[in-house]
């Protein structure tokens, strides 16, 4: 048994300080009925809790840590940057440097605005879409999560889905009325909505590779349908690539699937673990944003020099030209995930457990489901009890995974072949524990 005594005590104290003892719900481990390890530090693909337990980490802070924790180049650059001050609230060369780095990878982004969180990026993108089109309604997909702004907490996925709250208290009926939700990967549903309401729709916002119902890629041609429908009806297409950006491929889902959105939201990796997100896109749209245009948006710490520095160093690492004859980092990460999932599939089969294994580049997840998973309902129909047993058995073997069926796992360049092998081996007893639980219930 893992010794989590100090974490348990810390959690009890934290519960008297913060709601549920955490600053973001999914971290509470409420969905897997156990206490969360309190983290002391992390390095590379390893994370260490305050009880001295060491884990192989596939959460990676929910995506940002694509080059691993405490990468020496990132740490060194941050240490130097801190000596020049931590925030100015004034323009700096660093913001332009990160903007240029992002634009080289995302040619659809002609103009970009830095913000501090994915929530802020998507909230601002929707306000911009409404300001640009003069329309009020938006369309989002059930099971897709875009942060916690009111317009988007309507049938949200991620933590919301796990807690089974279809839409959060505090979101007004008026706000929810302007948000239309349809199932993901359902061409007929979105076509019907756009044919009926298209002239009132300011934007469709989508996770082009869903990551908040587990990892669920789009069906063949689905994103092209969204692009066609938005063009036909004069609505904007917003790709929320906060999670799948730099992961579905280096250029995100838009590069992987060859679809150009009007606005892209980014986050996580562009901050390298510090609070950075961004929204950007077509010049004619982005020039509506204050002070260039009338759509207001602002932020005290937007473009913060330390955050920009961490983002710049991280993007420089993942966009670096590989050695001649060597695959680029995206290819390396994709192959690492493939190796891990093939190993897990083998171990599941040996235990007589059927799983679905999904991957999009360096993001991935599995589902305890006899059938494939194409949308939120399919994901929710997976065996959540089996997931809990598997999750806890993996944690006991020092494999640190996302504590929810509706989350996604992340590979980094720091994950070694040896650690991937260890992760595969640990899945054997974990799937056996699932089979045992099912046999006892039968
Ligand atoms: P933040 O406001 O948490 O920085 O980003 C919101 C967001 C927007 N869009 C997508 C596609 C996202 O996945 C997220 C946030 N992702 C979750 C993980 N499912 C963050 C983890 C958490 O909520 O604690």
Short mmCIF file of C-alpha atoms and ligand atoms in Angstrom, two decimals:
data_model
loop_
_atom_site.label_atom_id
_atom_site.label_comp_id
_atom_site.label_asym_id
_atom_site.label_seq_id
_atom_site.Cartn_x
_atom_site.Cartn_y
_atom_site.Cartn_z
CA UNK A 1 0.00 0.00 0.00
CA UNK A 2 1.20 3.49 -0.84
CA UNK A 3 2.03 5.54 2.27
CA UNK A 4 0.01 8.74 1.76
CA UNK A 5 -0.18 9.79 5.42
CA UNK A 6 1.27 13.29 4.98
CA UNK A 7 -0.90 13.90 1.90
CA UNK A 8 -4.00 12.79 3.81
CA UNK A 9 -3.23 15.20 6.64
CA UNK A 10 -2.45 17.98 4.18
CA UNK A 11 -5.73 17.30 2.37
CA UNK A 12 -7.73 17.58 5.64
CA UNK A 13 -6.12 20.94 6.37
CA UNK A 14 -6.60 22.11 2.75
CA UNK A 15 -10.32 21.30 2.94
CA UNK A 16 -10.62 24.02 5.60
CA UNK A 17 -8.88 26.50 3.32
CA UNK A 18 -10.12 25.86 -0.24
CA UNK A 19 -13.37 24.38 -1.63
CA UNK A 20 -12.85 20.60 -1.57
CA UNK A 21 -9.23 21.21 -0.57
CA UNK A 22 -8.19 22.07 -4.12
CA UNK A 23 -7.97 24.91 -6.61
CA UNK A 24 -9.43 22.87 -9.44
CA UNK A 25 -12.06 20.14 -8.94
CA UNK A 26 -10.54 17.19 -10.81
CA UNK A 27 -7.46 17.32 -8.56
CA UNK A 28 -9.60 16.27 -5.57
CA UNK A 29 -9.69 12.63 -6.71
CA UNK A 30 -13.40 12.68 -5.78
CA UNK A 31 -14.11 10.62 -8.89
CA UNK A 32 -11.85 7.76 -7.83
CA UNK A 33 -12.75 7.66 -4.11
CA UNK A 34 -9.23 8.17 -2.78
CA UNK A 35 -7.10 10.99 -1.44
CA UNK A 36 -4.83 12.86 -3.85
CA UNK A 37 -1.07 12.79 -3.32
CA UNK A 38 0.18 16.27 -2.46
CA UNK A 39 3.07 17.00 -4.77
CA UNK A 40 6.44 18.18 -3.52
CA UNK A 41 8.35 18.45 -6.80
CA UNK A 42 8.76 16.99 -10.28
CA UNK A 43 11.60 16.37 -12.72
CA UNK A 44 11.47 14.95 -16.24
CA UNK A 45 8.71 12.34 -16.42
CA UNK A 46 8.76 11.82 -12.64
CA UNK A 47 6.61 13.45 -9.94
CA UNK A 48 7.24 13.17 -6.19
CA UNK A 49 4.71 13.54 -3.38
CA UNK A 50 5.24 14.84 0.16
CA UNK A 51 5.32 11.27 1.52
CA UNK A 52 8.38 10.54 -0.60
CA UNK A 53 6.55 8.45 -3.21
CA UNK A 54 7.87 8.75 -6.78
CA UNK A 55 5.63 8.24 -9.80
CA UNK A 56 5.87 8.14 -13.59
CA UNK A 57 3.67 11.07 -14.59
CA UNK A 58 1.23 10.96 -17.55
CA UNK A 59 -0.86 13.95 -16.36
CA UNK A 60 1.92 16.43 -17.08
CA UNK A 61 -0.08 19.22 -15.39
CA UNK A 62 -2.98 18.36 -17.79
CA UNK A 63 -0.88 18.87 -20.88
CA UNK A 64 1.68 21.70 -20.59
CA UNK A 65 4.71 19.60 -19.63
CA UNK A 66 5.47 18.27 -23.12
CA UNK A 67 9.26 18.47 -22.55
CA UNK A 68 8.96 17.09 -19.02
CA UNK A 69 9.06 18.81 -15.65
CA UNK A 70 11.81 21.30 -14.77
CA UNK A 71 13.52 21.09 -18.15
CA UNK A 72 16.98 22.62 -17.59
CA UNK A 73 16.63 25.09 -20.50
CA UNK A 74 13.25 26.30 -19.17
CA UNK A 75 14.46 26.54 -15.56
CA UNK A 76 17.62 28.43 -16.51
CA UNK A 77 15.72 30.90 -18.65
CA UNK A 78 13.16 31.47 -15.88
CA UNK A 79 15.87 32.00 -13.27
CA UNK A 80 17.49 34.65 -15.45
CA UNK A 81 14.15 36.26 -16.33
CA UNK A 82 13.16 36.55 -12.66
CA UNK A 83 16.20 38.69 -11.94
CA UNK A 84 14.81 41.26 -14.39
CA UNK A 85 11.53 41.54 -12.53
CA UNK A 86 8.38 39.40 -12.58
CA UNK A 87 5.80 41.69 -14.19
CA UNK A 88 5.70 45.11 -15.77
CA UNK A 89 2.19 45.54 -17.20
CA UNK A 90 3.88 46.98 -20.28
CA UNK A 91 4.79 45.71 -23.75
CA UNK A 92 7.93 43.58 -24.02
CA UNK A 93 9.93 41.93 -26.81
CA UNK A 94 9.14 38.57 -25.21
CA UNK A 95 5.46 38.79 -26.20
CA UNK A 96 6.39 39.43 -29.83
CA UNK A 97 8.89 36.57 -29.71
CA UNK A 98 6.31 34.07 -28.47
CA UNK A 99 3.72 35.42 -30.93
CA UNK A 100 6.15 34.84 -33.82
CA UNK A 101 6.94 31.32 -32.61
CA UNK A 102 3.22 30.46 -32.44
CA UNK A 103 2.53 31.99 -35.86
CA UNK A 104 5.23 29.86 -37.50
CA UNK A 105 3.44 26.74 -36.29
CA UNK A 106 -0.13 28.02 -36.82
CA UNK A 107 -0.30 29.91 -40.14
CA UNK A 108 -4.06 30.44 -39.60
CA UNK A 109 -3.13 32.78 -36.73
CA UNK A 110 -2.35 36.12 -38.39
CA UNK A 111 -2.88 38.15 -35.21
CA UNK A 112 -2.79 36.76 -31.65
CA UNK A 113 -3.72 37.99 -28.16
CA UNK A 114 -2.07 36.47 -25.09
CA UNK A 115 -4.20 35.80 -22.02
CA UNK A 116 -3.71 33.83 -18.79
CA UNK A 117 -5.89 30.73 -19.09
CA UNK A 118 -7.74 28.59 -21.57
CA UNK A 119 -11.00 29.82 -20.05
CA UNK A 120 -10.02 33.40 -20.80
CA UNK A 121 -9.01 32.48 -24.34
CA UNK A 122 -12.28 30.76 -25.24
CA UNK A 123 -14.44 33.32 -23.40
CA UNK A 124 -12.72 36.13 -25.31
CA UNK A 125 -12.92 34.25 -28.63
CA UNK A 126 -16.68 33.90 -28.21
CA UNK A 127 -17.11 37.58 -27.33
CA UNK A 128 -15.06 38.42 -30.41
CA UNK A 129 -17.14 36.12 -32.62
CA UNK A 130 -20.33 37.75 -31.33
CA UNK A 131 -18.86 41.21 -31.81
CA UNK A 132 -17.61 40.43 -35.30
CA UNK A 133 -20.84 38.77 -36.56
CA UNK A 134 -23.35 40.78 -34.54
CA UNK A 135 -25.03 37.49 -33.66
CA UNK A 136 -25.77 36.13 -30.15
CA UNK A 137 -25.99 32.34 -30.33
CA UNK A 138 -23.12 29.86 -30.19
CA UNK A 139 -22.89 26.12 -30.69
CA UNK A 140 -20.80 23.81 -28.53
CA UNK A 141 -20.63 20.03 -28.31
CA UNK A 142 -21.76 17.86 -25.41
CA UNK A 143 -18.71 16.55 -23.65
CA UNK A 144 -16.39 19.22 -24.98
CA UNK A 145 -14.98 21.46 -22.23
CA UNK A 146 -13.71 24.94 -22.96
CA UNK A 147 -13.13 26.29 -19.46
CA UNK A 148 -15.63 27.70 -17.00
CA UNK A 149 -17.00 30.90 -18.57
CA UNK A 150 -20.79 31.07 -18.26
CA UNK A 151 -21.61 30.59 -21.95
CA UNK A 152 -19.63 27.39 -22.01
CA UNK A 153 -20.82 25.78 -18.77
CA UNK A 154 -23.76 24.26 -20.54
CA UNK A 155 -23.42 20.48 -20.72
CA UNK A 156 -19.69 20.90 -20.19
CA UNK A 157 -17.40 17.90 -20.23
CA UNK A 158 -14.24 17.36 -18.16
CA UNK A 159 -14.78 17.88 -14.42
CA UNK A 160 -18.34 18.96 -14.99
CA UNK A 161 -19.16 15.74 -16.78
CA UNK A 162 -17.48 13.71 -14.05
CA UNK A 163 -19.55 15.43 -11.38
CA UNK A 164 -22.65 14.83 -13.46
CA UNK A 165 -23.69 18.47 -13.37
CA UNK A 166 -25.37 19.07 -16.74
CA UNK A 167 -24.97 22.86 -16.35
CA UNK A 168 -23.54 24.72 -13.34
CA UNK A 169 -25.68 26.66 -10.83
CA UNK A 170 -25.01 30.37 -11.28
CA UNK A 171 -25.22 30.25 -15.06
CA UNK A 172 -28.28 32.35 -15.92
CA UNK A 173 -31.08 30.98 -18.06
CA UNK A 174 -30.52 33.90 -20.42
CA UNK A 175 -26.90 32.97 -20.92
CA UNK A 176 -27.63 29.27 -21.35
CA UNK A 177 -30.37 30.13 -23.87
CA UNK A 178 -27.74 31.51 -26.24
CA UNK A 179 -25.72 28.30 -26.15
CA UNK A 180 -26.89 25.43 -28.32
CA UNK A 181 -25.37 22.04 -27.51
CA UNK A 182 -25.26 19.06 -29.86
CA UNK A 183 -23.57 15.66 -29.68
CA UNK A 184 -19.96 15.55 -30.90
CA UNK A 185 -19.20 13.61 -34.09
CA UNK A 186 -22.87 13.71 -35.16
CA UNK A 187 -23.10 15.26 -38.65
CA UNK A 188 -26.90 15.07 -38.83
CA UNK A 189 -27.32 16.92 -35.51
CA UNK A 190 -25.05 19.83 -36.35
CA UNK A 191 -26.41 20.07 -39.89
CA UNK A 192 -29.96 20.28 -38.55
CA UNK A 193 -29.04 22.99 -36.02
CA UNK A 194 -27.20 25.07 -38.61
CA UNK A 195 -30.01 24.74 -41.15
CA UNK A 196 -32.54 25.82 -38.52
CA UNK A 197 -30.57 28.46 -36.61
CA UNK A 198 -27.55 29.16 -38.81
CA UNK A 199 -28.34 32.83 -39.42
CA UNK A 200 -28.36 33.44 -35.62
CA UNK A 201 -25.13 31.54 -34.90
CA UNK A 202 -22.03 33.65 -34.20
CA UNK A 203 -19.72 30.66 -33.94
CA UNK A 204 -19.30 26.95 -33.54
CA UNK A 205 -16.66 26.22 -30.90
CA UNK A 206 -15.17 22.74 -30.89
CA UNK A 207 -12.31 20.77 -29.45
CA UNK A 208 -11.16 19.51 -32.89
CA UNK A 209 -9.76 16.52 -31.05
CA UNK A 210 -11.88 16.12 -27.93
CA UNK A 211 -9.89 15.60 -24.74
CA UNK A 212 -12.50 16.17 -22.03
CA UNK A 213 -14.59 13.08 -22.59
CA UNK A 214 -11.41 11.07 -22.69
CA UNK A 215 -9.45 11.41 -25.94
CA UNK A 216 -11.99 11.23 -28.80
CA UNK A 217 -10.75 12.19 -32.28
CA UNK A 218 -13.21 13.52 -34.90
CA UNK A 219 -14.82 11.08 -37.32
CA UNK A 220 -13.52 11.16 -40.90
CA UNK A 221 -14.74 14.35 -42.57
CA UNK A 222 -16.42 15.75 -39.46
CA UNK A 223 -14.28 18.86 -39.12
CA UNK A 224 -14.65 19.55 -42.86
CA UNK A 225 -18.42 19.46 -42.35
CA UNK A 226 -18.15 22.02 -39.54
CA UNK A 227 -16.02 24.23 -41.79
CA UNK A 228 -18.52 23.96 -44.67
CA UNK A 229 -21.57 24.62 -42.46
CA UNK A 230 -20.03 27.69 -40.79
CA UNK A 231 -19.06 29.13 -44.18
CA UNK A 232 -22.53 28.44 -45.60
CA UNK A 233 -24.23 30.23 -42.70
CA UNK A 234 -21.78 33.08 -42.07
CA UNK A 235 -20.75 31.76 -38.65
CA UNK A 236 -17.17 31.58 -37.40
CA UNK A 237 -15.37 28.31 -36.68
CA UNK A 238 -13.42 28.39 -33.41
CA UNK A 239 -10.95 25.56 -32.79
CA UNK A 240 -10.28 25.19 -29.08
CA UNK A 241 -6.79 23.70 -29.29
CA UNK A 242 -5.92 24.51 -25.70
CA UNK A 243 -5.34 20.79 -25.14
CA UNK A 244 -4.80 19.28 -28.61
CA UNK A 245 -2.60 22.14 -29.82
CA UNK A 246 0.99 20.98 -30.35
CA UNK A 247 -0.27 17.46 -29.45
CA UNK A 248 -2.59 16.16 -32.19
CA UNK A 249 0.41 17.24 -34.27
CA UNK A 250 2.92 20.05 -33.82
CA UNK A 251 0.46 22.30 -35.70
CA UNK A 252 -2.43 20.89 -33.68
CA UNK A 253 -5.61 19.39 -35.08
CA UNK A 254 -5.86 22.05 -37.79
CA UNK A 255 -2.61 20.79 -39.31
CA UNK A 256 -3.36 17.13 -38.64
CA UNK A 257 -6.76 17.32 -40.38
CA UNK A 258 -6.06 20.14 -42.85
CA UNK A 259 -8.88 22.44 -41.71
CA UNK A 260 -8.36 26.18 -41.26
CA UNK A 261 -10.48 27.69 -38.46
CA UNK A 262 -11.29 31.39 -38.20
CA UNK A 263 -10.10 31.62 -34.59
CA UNK A 264 -7.81 29.26 -32.65
CA UNK A 265 -7.55 29.07 -28.87
CA UNK A 266 -4.27 27.80 -27.43
CA UNK A 267 -3.03 27.23 -23.88
CA UNK A 268 -1.13 24.77 -21.72
CA UNK A 269 2.00 24.05 -23.84
CA UNK A 270 2.44 27.67 -25.00
CA UNK A 271 3.08 28.59 -21.37
CA UNK A 272 5.38 25.65 -20.67
CA UNK A 273 3.66 25.23 -17.31
CA UNK A 274 3.22 28.93 -16.51
CA UNK A 275 -0.15 30.70 -16.96
CA UNK A 276 -0.35 31.47 -20.68
CA UNK A 277 -3.14 30.99 -23.18
CA UNK A 278 -4.02 32.81 -26.36
CA UNK A 279 -6.64 33.35 -29.02
CA UNK A 280 -5.80 34.35 -32.54
CA UNK A 281 -6.81 34.04 -36.14
CA UNK A 282 -7.75 36.00 -39.24
CA UNK A 283 -6.48 39.58 -39.19
CA UNK A 284 -9.87 41.08 -40.14
CA UNK A 285 -11.44 39.33 -37.14
CA UNK A 286 -8.65 39.90 -34.59
CA UNK A 287 -8.41 43.61 -35.44
CA UNK A 288 -11.83 43.97 -33.82
CA UNK A 289 -10.15 43.38 -30.43
CA UNK A 290 -9.43 46.39 -28.21
CA UNK A 291 -7.58 48.69 -28.59
CA UNK A 292 -7.47 48.05 -32.35
CA UNK A 293 -11.22 47.55 -32.37
CA UNK A 294 -14.34 47.76 -30.19
CA UNK A 295 -14.42 44.26 -28.65
CA UNK A 296 -13.04 44.77 -25.16
CA UNK A 297 -10.62 42.35 -23.51
CA UNK A 298 -7.77 43.04 -21.10
CA UNK A 299 -5.54 41.41 -18.45
CA UNK A 300 -3.09 42.61 -15.82
CA UNK A 301 -0.75 39.67 -16.26
CA UNK A 302 -1.36 38.96 -19.95
CA UNK A 303 2.02 38.49 -21.65
CA UNK A 304 3.77 38.19 -18.30
CA UNK A 305 7.54 38.08 -18.91
CA UNK A 306 8.15 34.91 -16.87
CA UNK A 307 5.25 33.11 -18.52
CA UNK A 308 6.38 34.24 -21.96
CA UNK A 309 9.89 33.00 -21.17
CA UNK A 310 8.68 29.52 -20.21
CA UNK A 311 6.52 29.38 -23.33
CA UNK A 312 9.33 30.56 -25.62
CA UNK A 313 11.81 28.00 -24.26
CA UNK A 314 9.25 25.19 -24.50
CA UNK A 315 8.25 26.04 -28.07
CA UNK A 316 11.89 26.39 -29.10
CA UNK A 317 12.49 22.87 -27.80
CA UNK A 318 9.53 21.27 -29.59
CA UNK A 319 10.03 23.12 -32.88
CA UNK A 320 13.79 22.53 -33.03
CA UNK A 321 15.01 20.91 -36.25
CA UNK A 322 15.85 17.24 -35.50
CA UNK A 323 19.31 15.85 -36.23
CA UNK A 324 19.64 14.74 -39.89
CA UNK A 325 17.82 11.44 -40.31
CA UNK A 326 16.18 11.75 -36.88
CA UNK A 327 12.37 12.00 -36.51
CA UNK A 328 10.98 15.29 -35.15
CA UNK A 329 9.71 15.42 -31.56
CA UNK A 330 6.05 15.03 -32.60
CA UNK A 331 6.87 11.79 -34.37
CA UNK A 332 8.90 10.55 -31.41
CA UNK A 333 6.05 11.27 -28.98
CA UNK A 334 3.48 9.64 -31.27
CA UNK A 335 5.57 6.47 -31.43
CA UNK A 336 6.05 6.42 -27.64
CA UNK A 337 2.25 6.58 -27.19
CA UNK A 338 1.71 3.85 -29.78
CA UNK A 339 4.16 1.60 -27.93
CA UNK A 340 2.44 2.24 -24.60
CA UNK A 341 -1.08 1.64 -25.93
CA UNK A 342 -0.10 -1.55 -27.78
CA UNK A 343 1.40 -2.78 -24.51
CA UNK A 344 -1.75 -1.90 -22.55
CA UNK A 345 -3.96 -3.58 -25.16
CA UNK A 346 -1.86 -6.74 -24.85
CA UNK A 347 -2.06 -6.74 -21.05
CA UNK A 348 -5.82 -6.09 -21.12
CA UNK A 349 -6.32 -8.99 -23.53
CA UNK A 350 -4.26 -11.29 -21.28
CA UNK A 351 -6.55 -10.33 -18.38
CA UNK A 352 -9.70 -10.87 -20.46
CA UNK A 353 -10.63 -7.18 -20.27
CA UNK A 354 -11.80 -5.29 -23.38
CA UNK A 355 -10.63 -1.68 -23.69
CA UNK A 356 -10.77 0.97 -26.39
CA UNK A 357 -7.44 2.79 -26.79
CA UNK A 358 -7.52 6.25 -28.39
CA UNK A 359 -4.58 8.38 -29.48
CA UNK A 360 -4.06 11.68 -31.21
CA UNK A 361 -0.34 12.28 -31.49
CA UNK A 362 0.99 12.66 -27.93
CA UNK A 363 -2.41 12.65 -26.18
CA UNK A 364 -4.24 9.43 -25.39
CA UNK A 365 -6.70 7.60 -23.17
CA UNK A 366 -8.40 4.24 -22.74
CA UNK A 367 -12.05 3.33 -22.13
CA UNK A 368 -13.41 0.22 -20.42
CA UNK A 369 -15.95 -0.32 -23.13
CA UNK A 370 -16.80 -3.24 -25.43
CA UNK A 371 -17.71 -0.73 -28.16
CA UNK A 372 -15.78 2.16 -29.62
CA UNK A 373 -16.25 5.66 -28.21
CA UNK A 374 -17.25 8.49 -30.55
CA UNK A 375 -19.01 10.97 -28.24
CA UNK A 376 -19.80 11.84 -24.62
CA UNK A 377 -22.61 9.29 -24.23
CA UNK A 378 -20.34 6.50 -25.43
CA UNK A 379 -17.67 7.64 -22.97
CA UNK A 380 -20.15 7.87 -20.09
CA UNK A 381 -21.39 4.36 -20.94
CA UNK A 382 -17.91 2.98 -20.26
CA UNK A 383 -17.36 0.98 -17.07
CA UNK A 384 -16.49 3.70 -14.55
CA UNK A 385 -16.08 1.14 -11.73
CA UNK A 386 -13.47 -0.67 -13.78
CA UNK A 387 -11.71 2.62 -14.42
CA UNK A 388 -11.53 3.37 -10.68
CA UNK A 389 -10.08 -0.09 -9.89
CA UNK A 390 -7.55 0.24 -12.71
CA UNK A 391 -6.60 3.80 -11.77
CA UNK A 392 -5.97 2.88 -8.11
CA UNK A 393 -4.02 -0.25 -9.04
CA UNK A 394 -1.80 1.84 -11.34
CA UNK A 395 -1.29 4.50 -8.68
CA UNK A 396 -0.30 1.79 -6.19
CA UNK A 397 2.42 0.83 -8.70
CA UNK A 398 3.58 4.42 -8.92
CA UNK A 399 1.99 5.27 -12.26
CA UNK A 400 0.41 8.73 -12.00
CA UNK A 401 -2.66 8.96 -14.27
CA UNK A 402 -5.61 11.34 -14.61
CA UNK A 403 -8.19 10.48 -11.91
CA UNK A 404 -11.16 10.55 -14.25
CA UNK A 405 -12.45 8.58 -17.23
CA UNK A 406 -13.25 11.91 -18.88
CA UNK A 407 -9.66 13.13 -18.93
CA UNK A 408 -6.77 12.54 -21.31
CA UNK A 409 -3.18 11.40 -20.72
CA UNK A 410 -0.06 13.04 -22.09
CA UNK A 411 3.34 11.82 -23.25
CA UNK A 412 6.47 13.97 -22.97
CA UNK A 413 9.94 13.91 -24.51
CA UNK A 414 11.20 13.05 -21.01
CA UNK A 415 9.39 9.68 -20.91
CA UNK A 416 12.08 7.03 -21.38
CA UNK A 417 11.57 3.67 -23.10
CA UNK A 418 12.38 2.08 -19.73
CA UNK A 419 9.58 4.04 -18.01
CA UNK A 420 7.15 3.18 -20.80
CA UNK A 421 8.03 -0.49 -20.31
CA UNK A 422 7.41 -0.11 -16.55
CA UNK A 423 4.03 1.49 -17.32
CA UNK A 424 3.12 -1.41 -19.60
CA UNK A 425 4.14 -3.97 -16.99
CA UNK A 426 2.13 -2.20 -14.26
CA UNK A 427 -1.00 -2.51 -16.41
CA UNK A 428 -0.92 -6.33 -16.08
CA UNK A 429 -1.86 -6.46 -12.38
CA UNK A 430 -4.15 -3.45 -12.86
CA UNK A 431 -6.23 -5.14 -15.57
CA UNK A 432 -6.18 -8.34 -13.48
CA UNK A 433 -7.68 -6.33 -10.60
CA UNK A 434 -10.47 -5.20 -12.95
CA UNK A 435 -11.14 -8.80 -14.01
CA UNK A 436 -11.19 -9.88 -10.34
CA UNK A 437 -13.62 -7.10 -9.39
CA UNK A 438 -15.91 -8.08 -12.24
CA UNK A 439 -15.76 -11.79 -11.32
CA UNK A 440 -16.64 -10.98 -7.70
CA UNK A 441 -19.58 -8.81 -8.82
CA UNK A 442 -20.87 -11.44 -11.27
P1 LIG B 1 -7.94 26.53 -18.24
O1 LIG B 1 -8.88 27.69 -17.94
O2 LIG B 1 -8.10 25.39 -17.25
O3 LIG B 1 -6.48 26.99 -18.40
O4 LIG B 1 -8.31 25.95 -19.67
C1 LIG B 1 -9.64 25.58 -19.90
C2 LIG B 1 -9.67 24.59 -21.06
C3 LIG B 1 -10.08 25.05 -22.31
N1 LIG B 1 -10.13 24.21 -23.37
C4 LIG B 1 -9.79 22.91 -23.25
C5 LIG B 1 -9.88 22.02 -24.45
C6 LIG B 1 -9.35 22.40 -22.00
O5 LIG B 1 -9.02 21.08 -21.90
C7 LIG B 1 -9.28 23.25 -20.90
C8 LIG B 1 -8.83 22.78 -19.52
N2 LIG B 1 -8.44 21.42 -19.42
C9 LIG B 1 -8.60 20.82 -18.13
C10 LIG B 1 -8.31 19.33 -18.30
N3 LIG B 1 -9.45 18.65 -18.74
C11 LIG B 1 -7.72 21.48 -17.12
C12 LIG B 1 -7.61 20.72 -15.82
C13 LIG B 1 -8.47 21.32 -14.74
O6 LIG B 1 -9.62 21.75 -15.04
O7 LIG B 1 -8.00 21.32 -13.58
#
